[in-house]
């Protein structure tokens, strides 16, 4: 059994010294295929600071959310924004992210204002010409743009959900003395959030194990990961399965659906393993159905190699994740923090294949934690092949008692109301009462 791995707590640092140092140093086929996220932004959607701030008064709550890079950072921010708007419909919310990142489309699609900012990740190895010369130049430019955004929008609070995209605007907020909150999705925080925690007024952690990794533990509140409102309102299994397979599974109460999630960009090792087992599994199990999200970058290659099958639904990206979770009996996935939290909220048994290419080993730590709390099966990428994956899938699907146990443990560990709790903390932090309560 895997166990969660915790980092030892770090010695406390002097906030003023650290702030000074940073401010000085950092200046076709018949396949059923769903379409990818449209690159066209909705019409009449404000996408600049002045438009987002227009019409705000001194009594209007103004919030900046910094999120981007991957869905694992973007969707928690959107979930928080949704519940903030529910609690305070008059709140003005502005998202900041990369001009070419998926947030530039996902955020306006969700109905929020968006303004772009340049940012760059920390290079590896840490001591490199890139980190010595390129990164400081980009960061200084980003900080200047961030100060301009803060001056124009005048937020009461800035909220960062991790990653290098959130670092400049959150750092600028901290240096200007603006209220700052960060939300950490992973069981072990990344470098950006560890540094930003020194300036933050509040740190929202997803797991108890995360708290030990922050230098100032008194700031931490364990709330769980924010799950999007759409994923909290699940459709029935019959409706969900009909969405993916028309009437193919209607009336087949003993049918099993496996949902395979290769991530928004694609997981090559997982996709290759599925490619080599899907035909055999579908032929051997006449009541088995597969929903396979390949990821956008991997889809064309996978689609060209896959043969049509009526019980296979292949897609580059799943927009109706609520239906996908409802339809599934078992989920095979990478171990991103948000996917793990959504799996818990959905109460689904899962097999996790953590990516070895993620900074700080986040996904491995997440997978270990999921194994502890929900009995999730973990297969490392070194162990992964079609035979290993096929055996793991069959072991779970063939054991109803095990599936029930894994489902119950997942639901028990889930925190589906995390975004509501975080939103209430934020309103309290800026001394705004909720018009709804």
Tab-separated table of C-alpha atoms in Angstrom, residues 259-279 290-307 312-318 332-334 351-356 379-381 384-387 389-390 393:
chain	number	residue	atom	x	y	z
A	259	UNK	CA	-13.390	6.407	-18.335
A	260	UNK	CA	-9.784	6.970	-19.462
A	261	UNK	CA	-8.397	10.464	-18.913
A	262	UNK	CA	-5.111	11.291	-20.594
A	263	UNK	CA	-5.125	14.897	-19.391
A	264	UNK	CA	-5.941	18.045	-21.371
A	265	UNK	CA	-2.716	17.819	-23.422
A	266	UNK	CA	-2.246	14.067	-23.481
A	267	UNK	CA	-0.284	11.353	-21.650
A	268	UNK	CA	1.719	9.371	-24.180
A	269	UNK	CA	2.491	6.321	-22.033
A	270	UNK	CA	-1.143	5.937	-20.961
A	271	UNK	CA	-2.457	6.450	-24.497
A	272	UNK	CA	-0.066	3.846	-25.927
A	273	UNK	CA	-1.076	1.306	-23.273
A	274	UNK	CA	-4.774	1.862	-24.030
A	275	UNK	CA	-4.119	1.661	-27.767
A	276	UNK	CA	-2.689	-1.838	-27.330
A	277	UNK	CA	-5.444	-3.172	-25.091
A	278	UNK	CA	-8.762	-1.616	-26.133
A	279	UNK	CA	-9.585	-4.076	-28.932
A	290	UNK	CA	-14.719	2.810	-23.045
A	291	UNK	CA	-14.731	6.608	-22.953
A	292	UNK	CA	-11.207	7.659	-23.927
A	293	UNK	CA	-9.974	11.237	-23.692
A	294	UNK	CA	-6.627	11.214	-25.468
A	295	UNK	CA	-5.668	14.832	-24.912
A	296	UNK	CA	-5.564	17.461	-27.638
A	297	UNK	CA	-1.966	16.931	-28.756
A	298	UNK	CA	-2.251	13.143	-28.938
A	299	UNK	CA	-5.665	12.865	-30.569
A	300	UNK	CA	-4.736	12.967	-34.266
A	301	UNK	CA	-2.200	10.165	-33.907
A	302	UNK	CA	-4.471	8.001	-31.741
A	303	UNK	CA	-7.465	8.595	-34.014
A	304	UNK	CA	-5.462	7.474	-37.045
A	305	UNK	CA	-4.536	4.188	-35.333
A	306	UNK	CA	-7.876	3.318	-33.728
A	307	UNK	CA	-10.446	1.110	-35.451
A	312	UNK	CA	-15.640	3.039	-27.885
A	313	UNK	CA	-15.999	6.805	-27.560
A	314	UNK	CA	-12.744	8.611	-28.343
A	315	UNK	CA	-12.285	12.358	-28.005
A	316	UNK	CA	-9.439	14.868	-27.676
A	317	UNK	CA	-11.129	16.740	-24.829
A	318	UNK	CA	-14.189	16.197	-22.640
A	332	UNK	CA	-8.130	5.441	-15.302
A	333	UNK	CA	-6.237	8.710	-15.104
A	334	UNK	CA	-3.146	10.723	-14.455
A	351	UNK	CA	-6.476	3.554	-11.256
A	352	UNK	CA	-3.886	6.337	-11.229
A	353	UNK	CA	-0.774	6.595	-13.395
A	354	UNK	CA	1.147	9.601	-12.013
A	355	UNK	CA	3.206	11.598	-14.479
A	356	UNK	CA	6.935	11.483	-13.691
A	379	UNK	CA	0.718	2.141	-11.402
A	380	UNK	CA	3.949	4.049	-11.972
A	381	UNK	CA	4.906	4.849	-15.538
A	384	UNK	CA	2.842	0.633	-17.058
A	385	UNK	CA	2.155	-1.523	-20.096
A	386	UNK	CA	-0.999	-2.855	-21.704
A	387	UNK	CA	-0.937	-6.139	-19.750
A	389	UNK	CA	-3.233	-1.960	-17.056
A	390	UNK	CA	-5.620	-4.615	-18.402
A	393	UNK	CA	-8.922	-2.868	-14.767
